[in-house]
Amino acid sequence: MFIEIKNVNKSYNTGKISLDALKNVNLTMNEGQIGVILGPSGSGKSTLLNIIGGIDHIDSGNVIVDGVDIVKLNDNKLTQYRRNSVGFIFQFYNLVPNLTVYENVEVAANISKDPINIDEVLNSVGMSEYKHRFPRELSGGQQQRVSIARAIVKKPKLLLCDEPTGALDYNAAKEILKLITQVNKEFATTVIIITHNTAISGIANRIIKLRSGEISENEVNENVLSAEGIEW
């Protein structure tokens, strides 16, 4: 099992009020699978993603990724885990505005142990001809392609996607989903996508639904669709 989440609890304290973000969450995923986590705002999706990515800490439980319980890692080891094993794709791209496309990807390559050739990665996401442009000179879909290139250049075992199509129009969104599934197949990368869009779950091997910090549904998708095959 590549990911094992065991009895995870997480709460946030704001003054005198304690908010339970995750309550006794348990789930597993095999290596090379795509998982989609669905739920409304405030359901705990982003909290769970950040915990798996080593960005946020839990109150109790275990988070085992590729045989390592990341809960037990010190700050230095956790930084190495994020740097070497995890790629992040965000809704709003988070590109460095004063760096070119090539340089944005190069930043990630430079902190990686064994990065993929940058030109090869840019070619794989269809951005080679734009590599000397700045983010402001690109469309939203193109910027998201660059963020995917930046995430995969370091060959992460795990790709975490936070609403990756949320800021895009329909056609651009489908192109981005196609790229994500392509990365999953070509590199055997385990992918987790959080989204409000239930249609996106069609591309997933496993579909998890969160409600008020608890898993309400956790099912295997027996009819996985291509990115081109989903509609919304």
PDB file of N, CA, C and O in Angstrom, residues 140-217:
ATOM      1  N   GLY A 140      -4.441  31.387 -18.618  1.00  0.00           N
ATOM      2  CA  GLY A 140      -4.559  30.604 -17.392  1.00  0.00           C
ATOM      3  C   GLY A 140      -4.200  29.146 -17.619  1.00  0.00           C
ATOM      4  O   GLY A 140      -3.490  28.538 -16.818  1.00  0.00           O
ATOM      5  N   GLY A 141      -4.687  28.582 -18.713  1.00  0.00           N
ATOM      6  CA  GLY A 141      -4.380  27.192 -19.019  1.00  0.00           C
ATOM      7  C   GLY A 141      -2.897  26.958 -19.236  1.00  0.00           C
ATOM      8  O   GLY A 141      -2.340  25.942 -18.811  1.00  0.00           O
ATOM      9  N   GLN A 142      -2.241  27.921 -19.887  1.00  0.00           N
ATOM     10  CA  GLN A 142      -0.804  27.797 -20.118  1.00  0.00           C
ATOM     11  C   GLN A 142      -0.025  27.906 -18.807  1.00  0.00           C
ATOM     12  O   GLN A 142       0.949  27.177 -18.582  1.00  0.00           O
ATOM     13  N   GLN A 143      -0.466  28.808 -17.936  1.00  0.00           N
ATOM     14  CA  GLN A 143       0.198  28.931 -16.636  1.00  0.00           C
ATOM     15  C   GLN A 143       0.064  27.642 -15.827  1.00  0.00           C
ATOM     16  O   GLN A 143       1.006  27.217 -15.155  1.00  0.00           O
ATOM     17  N   GLN A 144      -1.104  27.004 -15.925  1.00  0.00           N
ATOM     18  CA  GLN A 144      -1.284  25.755 -15.201  1.00  0.00           C
ATOM     19  C   GLN A 144      -0.401  24.650 -15.790  1.00  0.00           C
ATOM     20  O   GLN A 144       0.092  23.789 -15.071  1.00  0.00           O
ATOM     21  N   ARG A 145      -0.191  24.674 -17.092  1.00  0.00           N
ATOM     22  CA  ARG A 145       0.730  23.722 -17.716  1.00  0.00           C
ATOM     23  C   ARG A 145       2.150  23.901 -17.152  1.00  0.00           C
ATOM     24  O   ARG A 145       2.859  22.919 -16.909  1.00  0.00           O
ATOM     25  N   VAL A 146       2.538  25.145 -16.966  1.00  0.00           N
ATOM     26  CA  VAL A 146       3.861  25.416 -16.397  1.00  0.00           C
ATOM     27  C   VAL A 146       3.933  24.901 -14.959  1.00  0.00           C
ATOM     28  O   VAL A 146       4.949  24.325 -14.535  1.00  0.00           O
ATOM     29  N   SER A 147       2.866  25.082 -14.205  1.00  0.00           N
ATOM     30  CA  SER A 147       2.869  24.604 -12.821  1.00  0.00           C
ATOM     31  C   SER A 147       2.954  23.081 -12.777  1.00  0.00           C
ATOM     32  O   SER A 147       3.572  22.511 -11.869  1.00  0.00           O
ATOM     33  N   ILE A 148       2.357  22.411 -13.759  1.00  0.00           N
ATOM     34  CA  ILE A 148       2.481  20.954 -13.847  1.00  0.00           C
ATOM     35  C   ILE A 148       3.923  20.568 -14.166  1.00  0.00           C
ATOM     36  O   ILE A 148       4.492  19.651 -13.556  1.00  0.00           O
ATOM     37  N   ALA A 149       4.525  21.282 -15.120  1.00  0.00           N
ATOM     38  CA  ALA A 149       5.926  21.022 -15.459  1.00  0.00           C
ATOM     39  C   ALA A 149       6.821  21.218 -14.242  1.00  0.00           C
ATOM     40  O   ALA A 149       7.730  20.409 -13.980  1.00  0.00           O
ATOM     41  N   ARG A 150       6.573  22.259 -13.492  1.00  0.00           N
ATOM     42  CA  ARG A 150       7.367  22.537 -12.288  1.00  0.00           C
ATOM     43  C   ARG A 150       7.206  21.420 -11.253  1.00  0.00           C
ATOM     44  O   ARG A 150       8.160  21.049 -10.565  1.00  0.00           O
ATOM     45  N   ALA A 151       5.995  20.879 -11.176  1.00  0.00           N
ATOM     46  CA  ALA A 151       5.735  19.819 -10.194  1.00  0.00           C
ATOM     47  C   ALA A 151       6.374  18.501 -10.583  1.00  0.00           C
ATOM     48  O   ALA A 151       6.870  17.759  -9.731  1.00  0.00           O
ATOM     49  N   ILE A 152       6.385  18.189 -11.888  1.00  0.00           N
ATOM     50  CA  ILE A 152       6.849  16.857 -12.300  1.00  0.00           C
ATOM     51  C   ILE A 152       8.323  16.802 -12.659  1.00  0.00           C
ATOM     52  O   ILE A 152       8.876  15.716 -12.792  1.00  0.00           O
ATOM     53  N   VAL A 153       8.993  17.968 -12.784  1.00  0.00           N
ATOM     54  CA  VAL A 153      10.397  17.972 -13.200  1.00  0.00           C
ATOM     55  C   VAL A 153      11.271  17.220 -12.197  1.00  0.00           C
ATOM     56  O   VAL A 153      12.306  16.649 -12.556  1.00  0.00           O
ATOM     57  N   LYS A 154      10.832  17.177 -10.948  1.00  0.00           N
ATOM     58  CA  LYS A 154      11.639  16.491  -9.928  1.00  0.00           C
ATOM     59  C   LYS A 154      11.254  15.024  -9.751  1.00  0.00           C
ATOM     60  O   LYS A 154      11.707  14.377  -8.812  1.00  0.00           O
ATOM     61  N   LYS A 155      10.427  14.518 -10.656  1.00  0.00           N
ATOM     62  CA  LYS A 155      10.006  13.107 -10.644  1.00  0.00           C
ATOM     63  C   LYS A 155       9.426  12.691  -9.291  1.00  0.00           C
ATOM     64  O   LYS A 155       9.897  11.737  -8.664  1.00  0.00           O
ATOM     65  N   PRO A 156       8.400  13.386  -8.810  1.00  0.00           N
ATOM     66  CA  PRO A 156       7.845  13.034  -7.496  1.00  0.00           C
ATOM     67  C   PRO A 156       7.094  11.713  -7.549  1.00  0.00           C
ATOM     68  O   PRO A 156       6.504  11.358  -8.565  1.00  0.00           O
ATOM     69  N   LYS A 157       7.107  11.006  -6.447  1.00  0.00           N
ATOM     70  CA  LYS A 157       6.318   9.783  -6.348  1.00  0.00           C
ATOM     71  C   LYS A 157       4.839  10.112  -6.188  1.00  0.00           C
ATOM     72  O   LYS A 157       3.968   9.314  -6.538  1.00  0.00           O
ATOM     73  N   LEU A 158       4.576  11.301  -5.650  1.00  0.00           N
ATOM     74  CA  LEU A 158       3.214  11.701  -5.302  1.00  0.00           C
ATOM     75  C   LEU A 158       2.930  13.092  -5.841  1.00  0.00           C
ATOM     76  O   LEU A 158       3.709  14.024  -5.624  1.00  0.00           O
ATOM     77  N   LEU A 159       1.827  13.240  -6.567  1.00  0.00           N
ATOM     78  CA  LEU A 159       1.412  14.524  -7.127  1.00  0.00           C
ATOM     79  C   LEU A 159       0.100  14.940  -6.471  1.00  0.00           C
ATOM     80  O   LEU A 159      -0.906  14.243  -6.584  1.00  0.00           O
ATOM     81  N   LEU A 160       0.116  16.068  -5.765  1.00  0.00           N
ATOM     82  CA  LEU A 160      -1.047  16.558  -5.040  1.00  0.00           C
ATOM     83  C   LEU A 160      -1.612  17.785  -5.749  1.00  0.00           C
ATOM     84  O   LEU A 160      -0.893  18.767  -5.952  1.00  0.00           O
ATOM     85  N   CYS A 161      -2.873  17.720  -6.115  1.00  0.00           N
ATOM     86  CA  CYS A 161      -3.503  18.759  -6.938  1.00  0.00           C
ATOM     87  C   CYS A 161      -4.668  19.392  -6.182  1.00  0.00           C
ATOM     88  O   CYS A 161      -5.664  18.724  -5.892  1.00  0.00           O
ATOM     89  N   ASP A 162      -4.544  20.679  -5.875  1.00  0.00           N
ATOM     90  CA  ASP A 162      -5.562  21.404  -5.119  1.00  0.00           C
ATOM     91  C   ASP A 162      -6.413  22.224  -6.086  1.00  0.00           C
ATOM     92  O   ASP A 162      -6.004  23.285  -6.543  1.00  0.00           O
ATOM     93  N   GLU A 163      -7.590  21.707  -6.420  1.00  0.00           N
ATOM     94  CA  GLU A 163      -8.505  22.371  -7.359  1.00  0.00           C
ATOM     95  C   GLU A 163      -7.751  22.812  -8.628  1.00  0.00           C
ATOM     96  O   GLU A 163      -7.783  23.987  -8.998  1.00  0.00           O
ATOM     97  N   PRO A 164      -7.067  21.904  -9.318  1.00  0.00           N
ATOM     98  CA  PRO A 164      -6.195  22.307 -10.434  1.00  0.00           C
ATOM     99  C   PRO A 164      -6.927  22.901 -11.622  1.00  0.00           C
ATOM    100  O   PRO A 164      -6.299  23.539 -12.468  1.00  0.00           O
ATOM    101  N   THR A 165      -8.244  22.691 -11.724  1.00  0.00           N
ATOM    102  CA  THR A 165      -9.004  23.248 -12.848  1.00  0.00           C
ATOM    103  C   THR A 165      -9.963  24.340 -12.408  1.00  0.00           C
ATOM    104  O   THR A 165     -10.727  24.852 -13.222  1.00  0.00           O
ATOM    105  N   GLY A 166      -9.899  24.709 -11.134  1.00  0.00           N
ATOM    106  CA  GLY A 166     -10.893  25.636 -10.579  1.00  0.00           C
ATOM    107  C   GLY A 166     -10.907  27.012 -11.215  1.00  0.00           C
ATOM    108  O   GLY A 166     -11.951  27.672 -11.245  1.00  0.00           O
ATOM    109  N   ALA A 167      -9.756  27.479 -11.723  1.00  0.00           N
ATOM    110  CA  ALA A 167      -9.671  28.827 -12.297  1.00  0.00           C
ATOM    111  C   ALA A 167      -9.710  28.810 -13.818  1.00  0.00           C
ATOM    112  O   ALA A 167      -9.466  29.841 -14.452  1.00  0.00           O
ATOM    113  N   LEU A 168     -10.040  27.643 -14.409  1.00  0.00           N
ATOM    114  CA  LEU A 168      -9.953  27.503 -15.858  1.00  0.00           C
ATOM    115  C   LEU A 168     -11.320  27.320 -16.499  1.00  0.00           C
ATOM    116  O   LEU A 168     -12.258  26.846 -15.861  1.00  0.00           O
ATOM    117  N   ASP A 169     -11.394  27.674 -17.786  1.00  0.00           N
ATOM    118  CA  ASP A 169     -12.631  27.401 -18.516  1.00  0.00           C
ATOM    119  C   ASP A 169     -12.694  25.916 -18.867  1.00  0.00           C
ATOM    120  O   ASP A 169     -11.744  25.159 -18.649  1.00  0.00           O
ATOM    121  N   TYR A 170     -13.826  25.495 -19.420  1.00  0.00           N
ATOM    122  CA  TYR A 170     -14.092  24.077 -19.657  1.00  0.00           C
ATOM    123  C   TYR A 170     -13.017  23.407 -20.502  1.00  0.00           C
ATOM    124  O   TYR A 170     -12.478  22.356 -20.123  1.00  0.00           O
ATOM    125  N   ASN A 171     -12.674  23.995 -21.632  1.00  0.00           N
ATOM    126  CA  ASN A 171     -11.710  23.366 -22.539  1.00  0.00           C
ATOM    127  C   ASN A 171     -10.316  23.291 -21.924  1.00  0.00           C
ATOM    128  O   ASN A 171      -9.636  22.264 -22.033  1.00  0.00           O
ATOM    129  N   ALA A 172      -9.899  24.380 -21.282  1.00  0.00           N
ATOM    130  CA  ALA A 172      -8.582  24.378 -20.643  1.00  0.00           C
ATOM    131  C   ALA A 172      -8.539  23.373 -19.498  1.00  0.00           C
ATOM    132  O   ALA A 172      -7.538  22.688 -19.287  1.00  0.00           O
ATOM    133  N   ALA A 173      -9.646  23.272 -18.765  1.00  0.00           N
ATOM    134  CA  ALA A 173      -9.726  22.327 -17.647  1.00  0.00           C
ATOM    135  C   ALA A 173      -9.546  20.889 -18.127  1.00  0.00           C
ATOM    136  O   ALA A 173      -8.817  20.098 -17.518  1.00  0.00           O
ATOM    137  N   LYS A 174     -10.197  20.558 -19.230  1.00  0.00           N
ATOM    138  CA  LYS A 174     -10.074  19.193 -19.745  1.00  0.00           C
ATOM    139  C   LYS A 174      -8.656  18.907 -20.234  1.00  0.00           C
ATOM    140  O   LYS A 174      -8.144  17.790 -20.083  1.00  0.00           O
ATOM    141  N   GLU A 175      -8.005  19.909 -20.801  1.00  0.00           N
ATOM    142  CA  GLU A 175      -6.620  19.729 -21.241  1.00  0.00           C
ATOM    143  C   GLU A 175      -5.696  19.481 -20.044  1.00  0.00           C
ATOM    144  O   GLU A 175      -4.774  18.664 -20.114  1.00  0.00           O
ATOM    145  N   ILE A 176      -5.947  20.187 -18.951  1.00  0.00           N
ATOM    146  CA  ILE A 176      -5.124  20.003 -17.758  1.00  0.00           C
ATOM    147  C   ILE A 176      -5.349  18.612 -17.162  1.00  0.00           C
ATOM    148  O   ILE A 176      -4.402  17.928 -16.751  1.00  0.00           O
ATOM    149  N   LEU A 177      -6.594  18.160 -17.131  1.00  0.00           N
ATOM    150  CA  LEU A 177      -6.881  16.809 -16.631  1.00  0.00           C
ATOM    151  C   LEU A 177      -6.221  15.757 -17.515  1.00  0.00           C
ATOM    152  O   LEU A 177      -5.722  14.735 -17.022  1.00  0.00           O
ATOM    153  N   LYS A 178      -6.209  16.016 -18.807  1.00  0.00           N
ATOM    154  CA  LYS A 178      -5.546  15.092 -19.733  1.00  0.00           C
ATOM    155  C   LYS A 178      -4.054  15.016 -19.416  1.00  0.00           C
ATOM    156  O   LYS A 178      -3.455  13.918 -19.423  1.00  0.00           O
ATOM    157  N   LEU A 179      -3.436  16.150 -19.125  1.00  0.00           N
ATOM    158  CA  LEU A 179      -2.017  16.175 -18.784  1.00  0.00           C
ATOM    159  C   LEU A 179      -1.738  15.434 -17.482  1.00  0.00           C
ATOM    160  O   LEU A 179      -0.760  14.695 -17.365  1.00  0.00           O
ATOM    161  N   ILE A 180      -2.620  15.630 -16.500  1.00  0.00           N
ATOM    162  CA  ILE A 180      -2.430  14.967 -15.207  1.00  0.00           C
ATOM    163  C   ILE A 180      -2.519  13.449 -15.360  1.00  0.00           C
ATOM    164  O   ILE A 180      -1.706  12.706 -14.800  1.00  0.00           O
ATOM    165  N   THR A 181      -3.482  12.978 -16.149  1.00  0.00           N
ATOM    166  CA  THR A 181      -3.594  11.534 -16.366  1.00  0.00           C
ATOM    167  C   THR A 181      -2.402  11.013 -17.178  1.00  0.00           C
ATOM    168  O   THR A 181      -1.955   9.884 -16.981  1.00  0.00           O
ATOM    169  N   GLN A 182      -1.889  11.857 -18.055  1.00  0.00           N
ATOM    170  CA  GLN A 182      -0.706  11.483 -18.838  1.00  0.00           C
ATOM    171  C   GLN A 182       0.505  11.306 -17.920  1.00  0.00           C
ATOM    172  O   GLN A 182       1.270  10.343 -18.061  1.00  0.00           O
ATOM    173  N   VAL A 183       0.678  12.231 -16.983  1.00  0.00           N
ATOM    174  CA  VAL A 183       1.769  12.133 -16.000  1.00  0.00           C
ATOM    175  C   VAL A 183       1.619  10.853 -15.187  1.00  0.00           C
ATOM    176  O   VAL A 183       2.584  10.123 -14.944  1.00  0.00           O
ATOM    177  N   ASN A 184       0.397  10.570 -14.773  1.00  0.00           N
ATOM    178  CA  ASN A 184       0.115   9.359 -13.997  1.00  0.00           C
ATOM    179  C   ASN A 184       0.543   8.104 -14.751  1.00  0.00           C
ATOM    180  O   ASN A 184       1.178   7.203 -14.192  1.00  0.00           O
ATOM    181  N   LYS A 185       0.245   8.051 -16.037  1.00  0.00           N
ATOM    182  CA  LYS A 185       0.562   6.860 -16.830  1.00  0.00           C
ATOM    183  C   LYS A 185       2.046   6.777 -17.168  1.00  0.00           C
ATOM    184  O   LYS A 185       2.665   5.714 -17.067  1.00  0.00           O
ATOM    185  N   GLU A 186       2.633   7.884 -17.588  1.00  0.00           N
ATOM    186  CA  GLU A 186       4.022   7.855 -18.062  1.00  0.00           C
ATOM    187  C   GLU A 186       5.028   7.639 -16.943  1.00  0.00           C
ATOM    188  O   GLU A 186       6.056   6.985 -17.134  1.00  0.00           O
ATOM    189  N   PHE A 187       4.750   8.209 -15.763  1.00  0.00           N
ATOM    190  CA  PHE A 187       5.714   8.147 -14.671  1.00  0.00           C
ATOM    191  C   PHE A 187       5.258   7.271 -13.515  1.00  0.00           C
ATOM    192  O   PHE A 187       5.943   7.177 -12.503  1.00  0.00           O
ATOM    193  N   ALA A 188       4.078   6.628 -13.651  1.00  0.00           N
ATOM    194  CA  ALA A 188       3.497   5.811 -12.572  1.00  0.00           C
ATOM    195  C   ALA A 188       3.372   6.623 -11.285  1.00  0.00           C
ATOM    196  O   ALA A 188       3.558   6.104 -10.176  1.00  0.00           O
ATOM    197  N   THR A 189       3.079   7.910 -11.446  1.00  0.00           N
ATOM    198  CA  THR A 189       2.953   8.821 -10.314  1.00  0.00           C
ATOM    199  C   THR A 189       1.594   8.650  -9.645  1.00  0.00           C
ATOM    200  O   THR A 189       0.565   8.650 -10.311  1.00  0.00           O
ATOM    201  N   THR A 190       1.608   8.504  -8.349  1.00  0.00           N
ATOM    202  CA  THR A 190       0.358   8.478  -7.597  1.00  0.00           C
ATOM    203  C   THR A 190      -0.185   9.900  -7.524  1.00  0.00           C
ATOM    204  O   THR A 190       0.553  10.837  -7.199  1.00  0.00           O
ATOM    205  N   VAL A 191      -1.457  10.078  -7.833  1.00  0.00           N
ATOM    206  CA  VAL A 191      -2.047  11.415  -7.928  1.00  0.00           C
ATOM    207  C   VAL A 191      -3.259  11.525  -6.998  1.00  0.00           C
ATOM    208  O   VAL A 191      -4.100  10.618  -6.957  1.00  0.00           O
ATOM    209  N   ILE A 192      -3.327  12.618  -6.266  1.00  0.00           N
ATOM    210  CA  ILE A 192      -4.519  12.933  -5.482  1.00  0.00           C
ATOM    211  C   ILE A 192      -5.012  14.307  -5.900  1.00  0.00           C
ATOM    212  O   ILE A 192      -4.245  15.277  -5.910  1.00  0.00           O
ATOM    213  N   ILE A 193      -6.273  14.388  -6.266  1.00  0.00           N
ATOM    214  CA  ILE A 193      -6.901  15.643  -6.699  1.00  0.00           C
ATOM    215  C   ILE A 193      -8.027  15.971  -5.730  1.00  0.00           C
ATOM    216  O   ILE A 193      -8.876  15.121  -5.458  1.00  0.00           O
ATOM    217  N   ILE A 194      -8.046  17.183  -5.205  1.00  0.00           N
ATOM    218  CA  ILE A 194      -9.222  17.620  -4.458  1.00  0.00           C
ATOM    219  C   ILE A 194      -9.998  18.609  -5.320  1.00  0.00           C
ATOM    220  O   ILE A 194      -9.415  19.434  -6.025  1.00  0.00           O
ATOM    221  N   THR A 195     -11.316  18.491  -5.272  1.00  0.00           N
ATOM    222  CA  THR A 195     -12.151  19.302  -6.161  1.00  0.00           C
ATOM    223  C   THR A 195     -13.581  19.361  -5.663  1.00  0.00           C
ATOM    224  O   THR A 195     -14.035  18.492  -4.904  1.00  0.00           O
ATOM    225  N   HIS A 196     -14.298  20.403  -6.101  1.00  0.00           N
ATOM    226  CA  HIS A 196     -15.749  20.478  -5.899  1.00  0.00           C
ATOM    227  C   HIS A 196     -16.489  19.799  -7.053  1.00  0.00           C
ATOM    228  O   HIS A 196     -17.669  19.497  -6.949  1.00  0.00           O
ATOM    229  N   ASN A 197     -15.786  19.601  -8.155  1.00  0.00           N
ATOM    230  CA  ASN A 197     -16.400  19.148  -9.396  1.00  0.00           C
ATOM    231  C   ASN A 197     -16.519  17.621  -9.412  1.00  0.00           C
ATOM    232  O   ASN A 197     -15.537  16.915  -9.637  1.00  0.00           O
ATOM    233  N   THR A 198     -17.723  17.122  -9.207  1.00  0.00           N
ATOM    234  CA  THR A 198     -17.918  15.669  -9.117  1.00  0.00           C
ATOM    235  C   THR A 198     -17.586  14.953 -10.427  1.00  0.00           C
ATOM    236  O   THR A 198     -17.214  13.776 -10.411  1.00  0.00           O
ATOM    237  N   ALA A 199     -17.694  15.635 -11.569  1.00  0.00           N
ATOM    238  CA  ALA A 199     -17.413  14.997 -12.855  1.00  0.00           C
ATOM    239  C   ALA A 199     -15.963  14.535 -12.950  1.00  0.00           C
ATOM    240  O   ALA A 199     -15.668  13.523 -13.586  1.00  0.00           O
ATOM    241  N   ILE A 200     -15.065  15.259 -12.293  1.00  0.00           N
ATOM    242  CA  ILE A 200     -13.646  14.916 -12.355  1.00  0.00           C
ATOM    243  C   ILE A 200     -13.380  13.542 -11.751  1.00  0.00           C
ATOM    244  O   ILE A 200     -12.418  12.857 -12.118  1.00  0.00           O
ATOM    245  N   SER A 201     -14.246  13.095 -10.859  1.00  0.00           N
ATOM    246  CA  SER A 201     -14.048  11.787 -10.234  1.00  0.00           C
ATOM    247  C   SER A 201     -14.074  10.653 -11.250  1.00  0.00           C
ATOM    248  O   SER A 201     -13.615   9.539 -10.962  1.00  0.00           O
ATOM    249  N   GLY A 202     -14.563  10.927 -12.464  1.00  0.00           N
ATOM    250  CA  GLY A 202     -14.607   9.906 -13.504  1.00  0.00           C
ATOM    251  C   GLY A 202     -13.234   9.384 -13.897  1.00  0.00           C
ATOM    252  O   GLY A 202     -13.105   8.244 -14.342  1.00  0.00           O
ATOM    253  N   ILE A 203     -12.176  10.196 -13.718  1.00  0.00           N
ATOM    254  CA  ILE A 203     -10.832   9.765 -14.110  1.00  0.00           C
ATOM    255  C   ILE A 203     -10.114   9.013 -12.989  1.00  0.00           C
ATOM    256  O   ILE A 203      -9.002   8.532 -13.174  1.00  0.00           O
ATOM    257  N   ALA A 204     -10.753   8.916 -11.823  1.00  0.00           N
ATOM    258  CA  ALA A 204     -10.085   8.380 -10.636  1.00  0.00           C
ATOM    259  C   ALA A 204     -10.259   6.870 -10.496  1.00  0.00           C
ATOM    260  O   ALA A 204     -11.277   6.300 -10.880  1.00  0.00           O
ATOM    261  N   ASN A 205      -9.248   6.250  -9.893  1.00  0.00           N
ATOM    262  CA  ASN A 205      -9.361   4.850  -9.487  1.00  0.00           C
ATOM    263  C   ASN A 205     -10.097   4.736  -8.155  1.00  0.00           C
ATOM    264  O   ASN A 205     -10.778   3.733  -7.902  1.00  0.00           O
ATOM    265  N   ARG A 206      -9.920   5.751  -7.311  1.00  0.00           N
ATOM    266  CA  ARG A 206     -10.582   5.757  -6.002  1.00  0.00           C
ATOM    267  C   ARG A 206     -11.241   7.113  -5.782  1.00  0.00           C
ATOM    268  O   ARG A 206     -10.635   8.151  -6.058  1.00  0.00           O
ATOM    269  N   ILE A 207     -12.473   7.087  -5.286  1.00  0.00           N
ATOM    270  CA  ILE A 207     -13.246   8.305  -5.039  1.00  0.00           C
ATOM    271  C   ILE A 207     -13.566   8.385  -3.552  1.00  0.00           C
ATOM    272  O   ILE A 207     -14.177   7.469  -2.988  1.00  0.00           O
ATOM    273  N   ILE A 208     -13.128   9.486  -2.936  1.00  0.00           N
ATOM    274  CA  ILE A 208     -13.353   9.688  -1.504  1.00  0.00           C
ATOM    275  C   ILE A 208     -14.194  10.941  -1.335  1.00  0.00           C
ATOM    276  O   ILE A 208     -13.887  11.988  -1.914  1.00  0.00           O
ATOM    277  N   LYS A 209     -15.254  10.835  -0.536  1.00  0.00           N
ATOM    278  CA  LYS A 209     -16.096  12.002  -0.257  1.00  0.00           C
ATOM    279  C   LYS A 209     -15.984  12.360   1.218  1.00  0.00           C
ATOM    280  O   LYS A 209     -16.111  11.502   2.088  1.00  0.00           O
ATOM    281  N   LEU A 210     -15.731  13.650   1.452  1.00  0.00           N
ATOM    282  CA  LEU A 210     -15.610  14.159   2.812  1.00  0.00           C
ATOM    283  C   LEU A 210     -16.805  15.042   3.142  1.00  0.00           C
ATOM    284  O   LEU A 210     -17.295  15.798   2.294  1.00  0.00           O
ATOM    285  N   ARG A 211     -17.252  14.943   4.386  1.00  0.00           N
ATOM    286  CA  ARG A 211     -18.320  15.818   4.867  1.00  0.00           C
ATOM    287  C   ARG A 211     -18.063  16.114   6.334  1.00  0.00           C
ATOM    288  O   ARG A 211     -17.955  15.190   7.141  1.00  0.00           O
ATOM    289  N   SER A 212     -17.898  17.389   6.647  1.00  0.00           N
ATOM    290  CA  SER A 212     -17.668  17.829   8.030  1.00  0.00           C
ATOM    291  C   SER A 212     -16.499  17.100   8.674  1.00  0.00           C
ATOM    292  O   SER A 212     -16.547  16.700   9.843  1.00  0.00           O
ATOM    293  N   GLY A 213     -15.423  16.913   7.884  1.00  0.00           N
ATOM    294  CA  GLY A 213     -14.212  16.319   8.424  1.00  0.00           C
ATOM    295  C   GLY A 213     -14.199  14.810   8.502  1.00  0.00           C
ATOM    296  O   GLY A 213     -13.220  14.217   8.975  1.00  0.00           O
ATOM    297  N   GLU A 214     -15.259  14.173   8.034  1.00  0.00           N
ATOM    298  CA  GLU A 214     -15.333  12.720   8.077  1.00  0.00           C
ATOM    299  C   GLU A 214     -15.536  12.156   6.675  1.00  0.00           C
ATOM    300  O   GLU A 214     -16.146  12.796   5.821  1.00  0.00           O
ATOM    301  N   ILE A 215     -15.029  10.947   6.455  1.00  0.00           N
ATOM    302  CA  ILE A 215     -15.239  10.293   5.164  1.00  0.00           C
ATOM    303  C   ILE A 215     -16.655   9.725   5.130  1.00  0.00           C
ATOM    304  O   ILE A 215     -17.007   8.864   5.936  1.00  0.00           O
ATOM    305  N   SER A 216     -17.434  10.234   4.180  1.00  0.00           N
ATOM    306  CA  SER A 216     -18.811   9.752   4.043  1.00  0.00           C
ATOM    307  C   SER A 216     -18.918   8.635   3.011  1.00  0.00           C
ATOM    308  O   SER A 216     -19.808   7.790   3.087  1.00  0.00           O
ATOM    309  N   GLU A 217     -18.006   8.644   2.027  1.00  0.00           N
ATOM    310  CA  GLU A 217     -17.956   7.578   1.024  1.00  0.00           C
ATOM    311  C   GLU A 217     -16.505   7.335   0.624  1.00  0.00           C
ATOM    312  O   GLU A 217     -15.713   8.263   0.543  1.00  0.00           O
TER     313      GLU A 217
END
